[in-house]
Amino acid sequence: MKKFALNIIRSPYFWSLVFLAALFAFNLAFTERFGVVEVKDGRLYGNIIDILRRSVPTMLLGTGMTLVIATGGIDLSVGAIIAVAGAIAALLARGNFHFMIIVLPPLLAAAVAGCWNGFLVAKAGIQPFVATLILMVSGRGVAQLLCGGQIIKFSHPAFEYLSAGYVFGLPFGLYLSAGVLLSVWLLTRRTALGLFIESVGINPVASRHVGISASRIKLLVYVFSGICAGMAGLVLTTEIRGADANNVGLNLELDAVLATVLGGTSMTGGKFYLAGSVVGALIIQTLTTTILARGVARPATLVVKAFVVILISLIQSPSFRAQVLRMGKAGEARA
Amino acid sequence: MKLKARHIPILATMLVFILLYAAASFYFPYFFTLRVFVNLFIDNAFLGVVAVGMTFAVLSGGIDLSVGSVVACTGIVMSKLITQYGFNSLAVIAFVLLLGTAFGSVMGFFIACYDLPPFIVTLAGMFFARGASQIISLESIPLKSPLLNRVADFGIPLSDRVDFPFIAIVLVAAVAVGTFIAQCTKFGRNVYAIGGSEQSALMMGLPVRRTKIGIYALSGFFATLGGVIYTLYTFSGYSLSGIGLELDAIASVVIGGTLLSGGVGYLPGTLLGVLIQGVIQTFISFDGTLNSWWTKIIIGALLFVFILLQTWISKARAFRKS
């Protein structure tokens, strides 16, 4: 137990966790009915459930993004992949097909998109930022092409279950993201895969010398990030029961990167923290909900978000910590 | 002048621009007129000015995501101060340029002094500037200033009917000044050095921190100048303008032959990158049956081709070295 507590305090996302806890404490104290969770028709309702439900897409993207960033990369195309997956799903949902026929092709398309990114990064040797920029720019164009420039609406109860469904009183999306997180955690922490990913991020040449195929690992994480984006796309599309190629998942790639970085994973690659990314995603959503619940105008969310991002990044920055320590010591010396 | 490998990307960009323009002129004879050519400069003036600043950030191996929001914020602040408070137009422009430069320096300070990733810091800057402009006004504010009306109407006559207007002059001037800074000053050489290898630049005793702060200050300045141009172009300020502009600017820089890993590239290439995007857009609006999403798809494809070309060149160079 003591070891566990020490691990948490030493973890790089400790301060993010503290911030999240402070945010919750603030809300419990000052936001009316924040902590209330009600049961209606066997389903749980409340602000906390709402925060969890709304952070599902960011958590899904964050899981994929964490692995990509751990290899020293970045995936800017997830927003565009969301749009493409959503467009395909909406077109199929109109045809009243079976659930699987609606869900599988978008995921396949997302995997192909991820594969394209991975190919450019791992085989063609293009920097990840640029390689994924290509799809980021053109992906939304492809989605608009599929939709014919219109918002495609559909009604398909089985498919809508993804965001409207409840299992044991909790929204289905939560189980989805928890399932993805758990399987990734098992795959990376109970097998050597996680170490491989980290070693590729820390030093690709050295990992090649010890026999890890850096390009295969990179290809894998981009495909996985693509699939995560595809799942997020399905959830977001069912939420509004329509595919809006222009706006769905807009700027979500930024939120996903943000969640990962707030979670203590360094953008230069190396060690990654899945739990940290979950904390990051929760911070982003809790912040938005808090500000809205306090009746502050929506624009202020962005400004507060900016300050929180800088603050948490600063606390996690080694050179900032060193400076604070120096200042503290200088103060002691003077006194 | 001997042709060097590093000149190939910019030559390729020029070739693509000429080919695209020729193809468009072949389809629509009216395309090959002075007016359409000048319009390319007018319609993309703000993008071009913003891209000049972005080129410096990219040359140093960084990125500036805040430019789109800064453009919106500039427009809102400018229109508000001039139209609603009646301040002197030129003083307001000087003030916003100062403000934008200061904003960029603050981001540069965080990036340089605390080793925070430029992506995250300028992302925060993007949130901040967008939020600030929405707090100032959610509605579009018209710009009412007789003085600025006259400034915007000013132009150098090129023929009987076509003028080279003020905002296009600013674009050309910005590219010229940017090129001068990059090629002929100590600061410019430091930028290239940092982009080539920050570690080596540090060991050579170059002022890495100061240069980095300068880079983002410069990027903030050009983004604000782009905002001023955009305001003169639309004669209003709106908090939602310039969304996604940072992407267009980055695409222009990359198509213009600058390596996103830093250290390689020329500013005039960025102007060509902007003009190429302009030609595609103009072609699509000329055609009328093609939809706007084709712009995105074609620009994506162009990005792909240029990036492959660059990767191939840098690999060839590495091969020759070894």
PDB file of C-alpha atoms in Angstrom, chain A residues 11 17 41 62-63 165-166 188 205 231 237 254 274 333:
ATOM      1  CA  SER A  11       4.434   9.566 -11.098  1.00  0.00           C
ATOM      2  CA  LEU A  17      -4.146  14.263 -10.485  1.00  0.00           C
ATOM      3  CA  ASP A  41     -35.294   3.847 -14.694  1.00  0.00           C
ATOM      4  CA  GLY A  62      -5.897   9.713 -25.970  1.00  0.00           C
ATOM      5  CA  THR A  63      -5.191   5.988 -25.653  1.00  0.00           C
ATOM      6  CA  GLY A 165     -27.256   2.618 -24.561  1.00  0.00           C
ATOM      7  CA  TYR A 166     -26.869   1.842 -20.869  1.00  0.00           C
ATOM      8  CA  THR A 188       1.668  -3.100 -23.122  1.00  0.00           C
ATOM      9  CA  VAL A 205      18.729   3.100 -33.578  1.00  0.00           C
ATOM     10  CA  MET A 231     -14.315   4.162 -32.621  1.00  0.00           C
ATOM     11  CA  THR A 237     -21.746  10.187 -34.972  1.00  0.00           C
ATOM     12  CA  LEU A 254      -5.460  18.862 -30.140  1.00  0.00           C
ATOM     13  CA  LEU A 274      -2.044   5.466 -19.974  1.00  0.00           C
ATOM     14  CA  ALA A 333      20.159  31.379   2.384  1.00  0.00           C
TER      15      ALA A 333
END
